């Protein structure tokens, strides 16, 4: 088939584009700068210059495509308020523009890449796709925009017949991850983690290639109007670091960084954030991680789509192997 992809220059979208090409699909990628997307061109993707706000251009690029995969979004927790407008325009307005453009082009099949974060803090519960955000309380501005975008997609499905399947990845990791999660891993591997920050933060950690597999399964087999969580292993930050320590033959920190100390430092958040390799809005970072769980199970995707993700230990081994960081003699 011929697939129009947004977000193909990103962490997940790049894998999706690669896998589509590997199985012989034609791929048209919406990119802001073709010069910065030559790796996609080398895969055989057609680069269509434009952005999420330009509906006319987008509809032109979507012409004669059989499907849309919308994955473009701004993902960052802890941004200052000065960056809220740009995030809202990309995550909320951009999603509505893309989905409405596809509807106007009578796109027969759509996959929207949402997030487990759209459930919000699950307060220690492992939820499924029927769970709804409680509203009124958001752990981050990113979460707020993704909740709104998810609601827009669901409303277009329910009220306007949008032929869309929604997938909700958990905490995505893997080679080339530049998110806050990837930064935490890099700091540990570099020996710069004397204490674990937010050890009880709960995530469903999923290897990036497994997410790409799940997106293609949703494209091929997903039921229109349904949502599918794409996870790998329900875990915590402490367990993740301990597993990474095991795989990398290092010792995990035993002590946790005191959250009250971080709260005291929030007025100098930009300075502390820079030292910790974290975003400048320290208060939002704390709110999104201190005692918070983003736990959702992926049983539905496994039973209905044939989704089969690897566990955390294998995923971390694969990450280190791909980055050339696996200890000599360690099993791959």
Tab-separated table of C-alpha atoms in Angstrom:
chain	number	residue	atom	x	y	z
A	1	UNK	CA	0.000	0.000	0.000
A	2	UNK	CA	0.940	3.673	-0.181
A	3	UNK	CA	1.196	5.212	3.292
A	4	UNK	CA	1.435	8.880	4.299
A	5	UNK	CA	3.490	9.223	7.501
A	6	UNK	CA	3.906	12.200	9.816
A	7	UNK	CA	6.662	12.203	12.420
A	8	UNK	CA	8.949	9.994	10.326
A	9	UNK	CA	12.012	11.989	11.409
A	10	UNK	CA	11.246	11.094	15.032
A	11	UNK	CA	12.236	8.213	17.293
A	12	UNK	CA	9.177	6.019	16.646
A	13	UNK	CA	8.194	7.333	13.226
A	14	UNK	CA	11.614	6.622	11.749
A	15	UNK	CA	11.279	2.939	12.662
A	16	UNK	CA	7.750	2.851	11.273
A	17	UNK	CA	8.894	4.288	7.937
A	18	UNK	CA	11.798	1.837	7.820
A	19	UNK	CA	9.558	-1.155	8.473
A	20	UNK	CA	6.975	-0.061	5.909
A	21	UNK	CA	9.679	0.199	3.254
A	22	UNK	CA	11.192	-3.132	4.317
A	23	UNK	CA	7.947	-4.912	3.522
A	24	UNK	CA	7.539	-3.137	0.197
A	25	UNK	CA	5.063	-0.359	0.958
A	26	UNK	CA	5.364	3.034	-0.703
A	27	UNK	CA	5.927	5.732	1.917
A	28	UNK	CA	5.316	9.474	1.673
A	29	UNK	CA	6.801	11.378	4.619
A	30	UNK	CA	5.711	14.854	5.670
A	31	UNK	CA	8.922	16.710	6.561
A	32	UNK	CA	9.690	20.325	7.344
A	33	UNK	CA	13.212	20.125	5.927
A	34	UNK	CA	14.004	17.536	3.231
A	35	UNK	CA	17.711	18.292	3.709
A	36	UNK	CA	17.476	16.926	7.264
A	37	UNK	CA	15.575	13.804	6.222
A	38	UNK	CA	17.981	12.255	3.743
A	39	UNK	CA	18.072	9.013	5.722
A	40	UNK	CA	14.401	8.581	4.823
A	41	UNK	CA	15.126	9.345	1.179
A	42	UNK	CA	17.836	6.674	1.222
A	43	UNK	CA	15.196	4.174	2.362
A	44	UNK	CA	13.181	5.037	-0.726
A	45	UNK	CA	10.628	7.256	1.004
A	46	UNK	CA	9.149	10.191	-0.905
A	47	UNK	CA	9.760	13.407	1.030
A	48	UNK	CA	6.863	15.859	0.992
A	49	UNK	CA	7.812	19.272	2.330
A	50	UNK	CA	5.281	20.885	4.656
A	51	UNK	CA	4.127	21.148	8.252
A	52	UNK	CA	1.165	20.167	10.385
A	53	UNK	CA	-0.499	23.565	10.069
A	54	UNK	CA	-0.713	23.528	6.254
A	55	UNK	CA	-3.834	21.529	5.496
A	56	UNK	CA	-3.843	22.320	1.786
A	57	UNK	CA	-0.303	21.068	1.309
A	58	UNK	CA	-0.989	18.019	3.452
A	59	UNK	CA	-4.025	17.009	1.431
A	60	UNK	CA	-1.914	17.290	-1.705
A	61	UNK	CA	0.653	14.943	-0.205
A	62	UNK	CA	-2.042	12.512	0.887
A	63	UNK	CA	-3.505	12.242	-2.615
A	64	UNK	CA	-3.707	8.632	-3.808
A	65	UNK	CA	-2.428	7.294	-0.478
A	66	UNK	CA	-4.148	4.229	0.974
A	67	UNK	CA	-3.440	4.955	4.621
A	68	UNK	CA	-2.181	7.546	7.105
A	69	UNK	CA	0.032	6.994	10.141
A	70	UNK	CA	0.089	10.144	12.270
A	71	UNK	CA	2.921	10.162	14.766
A	72	UNK	CA	4.203	13.736	14.709
A	73	UNK	CA	4.241	15.374	18.142
A	74	UNK	CA	6.416	17.373	20.499
A	75	UNK	CA	7.445	15.138	23.397
A	76	UNK	CA	9.082	16.780	26.381
A	77	UNK	CA	8.221	17.044	30.056
A	78	UNK	CA	9.389	19.990	32.097
A	79	UNK	CA	9.216	22.717	29.462
A	80	UNK	CA	8.803	26.373	30.484
A	81	UNK	CA	5.473	28.097	29.849
A	82	UNK	CA	7.026	30.030	26.996
A	83	UNK	CA	7.055	26.776	24.989
A	84	UNK	CA	3.435	25.785	25.694
A	85	UNK	CA	2.018	27.453	22.590
A	86	UNK	CA	4.339	25.589	20.239
A	87	UNK	CA	3.537	22.279	21.920
A	88	UNK	CA	-0.217	22.941	21.760
A	89	UNK	CA	-0.024	23.851	18.084
A	90	UNK	CA	1.861	20.660	17.257
A	91	UNK	CA	0.146	18.142	19.509
A	92	UNK	CA	-3.453	19.391	19.540
A	93	UNK	CA	-4.067	21.645	16.549
A	94	UNK	CA	-1.665	19.633	14.405
A	95	UNK	CA	-3.413	16.358	15.194
A	96	UNK	CA	-6.820	17.787	14.360
A	97	UNK	CA	-5.500	19.263	11.098
A	98	UNK	CA	-3.887	15.985	10.019
A	99	UNK	CA	-6.925	13.861	10.848
A	100	UNK	CA	-9.387	16.254	9.237
A	101	UNK	CA	-7.220	16.474	6.127
A	102	UNK	CA	-7.225	12.690	5.889
A	103	UNK	CA	-11.002	12.669	6.323
A	104	UNK	CA	-11.419	15.215	3.529
A	105	UNK	CA	-9.171	13.130	1.283
A	106	UNK	CA	-11.353	10.108	2.111
A	107	UNK	CA	-8.364	8.201	3.450
A	108	UNK	CA	-9.638	4.629	3.932
A	109	UNK	CA	-7.449	3.763	6.937
A	110	UNK	CA	-5.712	5.787	9.634
A	111	UNK	CA	-3.506	4.941	12.606
A	112	UNK	CA	-3.043	7.658	15.215
A	113	UNK	CA	-0.100	7.212	17.591
A	114	UNK	CA	-1.298	8.486	20.964
A	115	UNK	CA	0.327	7.517	24.284
A	116	UNK	CA	-0.317	5.701	27.546
A	117	UNK	CA	0.260	9.152	29.014
A	118	UNK	CA	-3.223	10.077	27.793
A	119	UNK	CA	-4.558	8.008	30.720
A	120	UNK	CA	-2.713	10.270	33.160
A	121	UNK	CA	-1.567	9.064	36.559
A	122	UNK	CA	-3.136	5.634	37.148
A	123	UNK	CA	-2.391	5.854	40.910
A	124	UNK	CA	-0.880	2.395	41.203
A	125	UNK	CA	-3.493	0.623	39.078
A	126	UNK	CA	-2.731	-1.260	35.879
A	127	UNK	CA	-5.461	-0.053	33.535
A	128	UNK	CA	-6.600	-1.020	30.044
A	129	UNK	CA	-7.955	0.801	26.993
A	130	UNK	CA	-11.355	1.401	28.592
A	131	UNK	CA	-9.818	3.685	31.223
A	132	UNK	CA	-10.430	7.411	30.824
A	133	UNK	CA	-8.386	10.331	32.124
A	134	UNK	CA	-10.051	11.728	35.241
A	135	UNK	CA	-9.648	15.290	33.970
A	136	UNK	CA	-8.740	18.439	35.834
A	137	UNK	CA	-5.333	17.237	37.002
A	138	UNK	CA	-2.383	16.798	34.677
A	139	UNK	CA	1.127	15.743	35.594
A	140	UNK	CA	2.596	17.839	32.754
A	141	UNK	CA	1.601	20.144	29.936
A	142	UNK	CA	2.651	17.405	27.520
A	143	UNK	CA	0.119	15.081	29.127
A	144	UNK	CA	-2.582	17.742	28.857
A	145	UNK	CA	-1.992	18.224	25.131
A	146	UNK	CA	-1.956	14.493	24.464
A	147	UNK	CA	-5.202	14.010	26.380
A	148	UNK	CA	-6.813	16.707	24.239
A	149	UNK	CA	-5.419	15.232	21.022
A	150	UNK	CA	-6.652	11.758	21.989
A	151	UNK	CA	-10.100	13.170	22.694
A	152	UNK	CA	-10.155	14.891	19.293
A	153	UNK	CA	-9.308	11.634	17.537
A	154	UNK	CA	-11.972	9.748	19.492
A	155	UNK	CA	-14.579	12.417	18.776
A	156	UNK	CA	-13.852	12.330	15.040
A	157	UNK	CA	-14.196	8.548	15.141
A	158	UNK	CA	-17.449	8.587	17.110
A	159	UNK	CA	-19.178	11.573	15.529
A	160	UNK	CA	-17.768	11.857	12.023
A	161	UNK	CA	-16.902	8.280	11.148
A	162	UNK	CA	-13.141	8.755	10.924
A	163	UNK	CA	-11.714	5.324	9.916
A	164	UNK	CA	-9.055	5.448	12.604
A	165	UNK	CA	-7.283	3.004	14.908
A	166	UNK	CA	-5.477	4.447	17.947
A	167	UNK	CA	-2.303	2.976	19.431
A	168	UNK	CA	-0.921	4.002	22.823
A	169	UNK	CA	2.762	3.245	23.388
A	170	UNK	CA	4.138	3.151	26.914
A	171	UNK	CA	7.605	4.385	27.935
A	172	UNK	CA	9.538	3.902	24.713
A	173	UNK	CA	13.287	3.237	24.816
A	174	UNK	CA	15.968	1.909	22.505
A	175	UNK	CA	19.056	2.966	20.558
A	176	UNK	CA	19.043	6.645	19.669
A	177	UNK	CA	16.626	7.667	22.441
A	178	UNK	CA	17.213	11.318	23.341
A	179	UNK	CA	14.258	11.648	25.722
A	180	UNK	CA	14.559	12.226	29.474
A	181	UNK	CA	14.320	8.446	29.905
A	182	UNK	CA	17.204	7.892	27.510
A	183	UNK	CA	19.197	10.588	29.295
A	184	UNK	CA	18.714	8.790	32.622
A	185	UNK	CA	20.070	5.579	31.095
A	186	UNK	CA	23.034	7.373	29.566
A	187	UNK	CA	23.856	9.035	32.885
A	188	UNK	CA	23.846	5.682	34.661
A	189	UNK	CA	26.060	4.064	32.013
A	190	UNK	CA	28.464	7.018	32.253
A	191	UNK	CA	28.741	6.578	36.021
A	192	UNK	CA	26.946	9.836	36.794
A	193	UNK	CA	24.061	8.460	38.852
A	194	UNK	CA	24.996	8.236	42.544
A	195	UNK	CA	21.290	8.127	43.474
A	196	UNK	CA	18.108	7.145	41.625
A	197	UNK	CA	15.637	9.958	41.050
A	198	UNK	CA	11.963	8.982	41.405
A	199	UNK	CA	12.546	5.230	41.935
A	200	UNK	CA	8.809	4.504	42.236
A	201	UNK	CA	7.849	6.122	38.924
A	202	UNK	CA	5.766	3.455	37.200
A	203	UNK	CA	6.028	2.795	33.469
A	204	UNK	CA	5.230	0.163	30.871
A	205	UNK	CA	8.638	0.090	29.192
A	206	UNK	CA	8.619	-0.916	25.531
A	207	UNK	CA	11.419	-1.306	23.001
A	208	UNK	CA	11.063	1.083	20.068
A	209	UNK	CA	11.148	-1.627	17.381
A	210	UNK	CA	8.280	-3.422	19.133
A	211	UNK	CA	6.238	-0.209	19.011
A	212	UNK	CA	6.868	0.032	15.265
A	213	UNK	CA	5.746	-3.597	14.910
A	214	UNK	CA	2.592	-2.766	16.850
A	215	UNK	CA	1.833	0.245	14.665
A	216	UNK	CA	2.013	-1.896	11.520
A	217	UNK	CA	-0.130	-4.583	13.136
A	218	UNK	CA	-2.720	-1.923	13.966
A	219	UNK	CA	-2.566	-0.703	10.379
A	220	UNK	CA	-3.137	-4.207	9.033
A	221	UNK	CA	-5.393	-5.797	11.647
A	222	UNK	CA	-6.687	-3.140	14.026
A	223	UNK	CA	-10.416	-2.651	14.305
A	224	UNK	CA	-11.604	0.795	13.308
A	225	UNK	CA	-12.550	2.824	16.376
A	226	UNK	CA	-10.519	0.705	18.776
A	227	UNK	CA	-7.464	1.639	20.850
A	228	UNK	CA	-4.511	-0.641	21.588
A	229	UNK	CA	-1.879	-0.170	24.286
A	230	UNK	CA	1.608	-1.046	23.025
A	231	UNK	CA	3.769	-1.947	25.993
A	232	UNK	CA	6.554	-4.335	26.899
A	233	UNK	CA	6.896	-4.730	30.664
A	234	UNK	CA	5.199	-3.107	33.636
A	235	UNK	CA	8.016	-1.796	35.817
A	236	UNK	CA	9.412	1.061	37.897
A	237	UNK	CA	12.359	3.382	37.469
A	238	UNK	CA	14.265	1.488	40.164
A	239	UNK	CA	13.691	-1.876	38.482
A	240	UNK	CA	14.675	-0.430	35.122
A	241	UNK	CA	17.975	0.907	36.469
A	242	UNK	CA	18.660	-2.355	38.317
A	243	UNK	CA	18.008	-4.331	35.132
A	244	UNK	CA	20.264	-1.997	33.163
A	245	UNK	CA	22.934	-2.521	35.834
A	246	UNK	CA	22.648	-6.278	35.423
A	247	UNK	CA	22.862	-6.119	31.638
A	248	UNK	CA	25.787	-3.669	31.634
A	249	UNK	CA	27.676	-5.411	34.450
A	250	UNK	CA	27.542	-2.364	36.729
A	251	UNK	CA	26.244	-1.685	40.228
A	252	UNK	CA	22.913	0.090	40.612
A	253	UNK	CA	22.638	2.957	43.112
A	254	UNK	CA	21.004	1.814	46.332
A	255	UNK	CA	19.874	5.227	47.523
A	256	UNK	CA	17.070	7.352	46.146
A	257	UNK	CA	17.464	11.058	45.540
A	258	UNK	CA	15.344	12.830	48.199
A	259	UNK	CA	12.358	14.455	46.485
A	260	UNK	CA	12.051	17.174	49.185
A	261	UNK	CA	15.547	18.311	48.233
A	262	UNK	CA	14.501	18.626	44.608
A	263	UNK	CA	11.424	20.604	45.633
A	264	UNK	CA	13.566	23.052	47.571
A	265	UNK	CA	15.626	23.570	44.410
A	266	UNK	CA	12.661	24.347	42.125
A	267	UNK	CA	13.330	28.128	42.132
A	268	UNK	CA	16.665	27.425	40.454
A	269	UNK	CA	15.181	24.750	38.219
A	270	UNK	CA	16.961	25.818	34.998
A	271	UNK	CA	20.377	25.523	36.658
A	272	UNK	CA	19.605	22.211	38.390
A	273	UNK	CA	17.976	20.852	35.252
A	274	UNK	CA	21.067	21.614	33.212
A	275	UNK	CA	23.301	19.873	35.754
A	276	UNK	CA	21.007	16.824	35.817
A	277	UNK	CA	20.521	16.736	32.074
A	278	UNK	CA	16.826	17.473	32.606
A	279	UNK	CA	14.392	20.155	31.339
A	280	UNK	CA	14.305	23.538	33.161
A	281	UNK	CA	10.801	23.305	34.682
A	282	UNK	CA	11.789	21.250	37.707
A	283	UNK	CA	8.415	21.554	39.443
A	284	UNK	CA	6.648	19.955	36.472
A	285	UNK	CA	9.286	17.249	36.270
A	286	UNK	CA	8.680	16.386	39.928
A	287	UNK	CA	4.901	16.460	39.480
A	288	UNK	CA	5.114	14.054	36.559
A	289	UNK	CA	7.360	11.525	38.308
A	290	UNK	CA	7.037	11.615	42.104
A	291	UNK	CA	4.887	8.631	43.074
A	292	UNK	CA	3.209	8.611	39.651
A	293	UNK	CA	2.364	5.497	37.653
A	294	UNK	CA	1.631	5.313	33.937
A	295	UNK	CA	0.677	1.655	34.035
A	296	UNK	CA	-1.456	0.099	31.318
A	297	UNK	CA	-1.493	-3.479	30.080
A	298	UNK	CA	-1.065	-4.498	26.449
A	299	UNK	CA	-3.063	-7.752	26.580
A	300	UNK	CA	-5.585	-6.544	23.979
A	301	UNK	CA	-2.905	-5.907	21.359
A	302	UNK	CA	-1.403	-9.327	22.037
A	303	UNK	CA	-4.700	-11.208	21.744
A	304	UNK	CA	-6.265	-9.254	18.867
A	305	UNK	CA	-3.285	-8.134	16.793
A	306	UNK	CA	-0.679	-10.798	17.484
A	307	UNK	CA	1.568	-8.219	19.140
A	308	UNK	CA	4.567	-9.872	20.813
A	309	UNK	CA	6.958	-7.466	22.583
A	310	UNK	CA	10.243	-8.417	24.218
A	311	UNK	CA	10.797	-8.066	27.951
A	312	UNK	CA	12.788	-5.288	29.585
A	313	UNK	CA	16.030	-7.227	30.075
A	314	UNK	CA	16.166	-8.362	26.439
A	315	UNK	CA	15.216	-4.893	25.247
A	316	UNK	CA	18.026	-3.305	27.241
A	317	UNK	CA	20.477	-5.902	25.914
A	318	UNK	CA	19.386	-5.084	22.377
A	319	UNK	CA	19.771	-1.369	23.077
A	320	UNK	CA	23.316	-1.721	24.398
A	321	UNK	CA	24.267	-4.091	21.582
A	322	UNK	CA	23.016	-1.650	18.949
A	323	UNK	CA	24.985	1.178	20.574
A	324	UNK	CA	28.152	-0.885	21.000
A	325	UNK	CA	27.935	-0.698	24.802
A	326	UNK	CA	27.286	-4.345	25.670
A	327	UNK	CA	30.095	-5.732	27.878
A	328	UNK	CA	32.473	-8.162	26.185
A	329	UNK	CA	31.283	-11.724	26.553
A	330	UNK	CA	27.766	-10.723	27.588
A	331	UNK	CA	24.918	-12.613	25.891
A	332	UNK	CA	23.162	-10.620	23.168
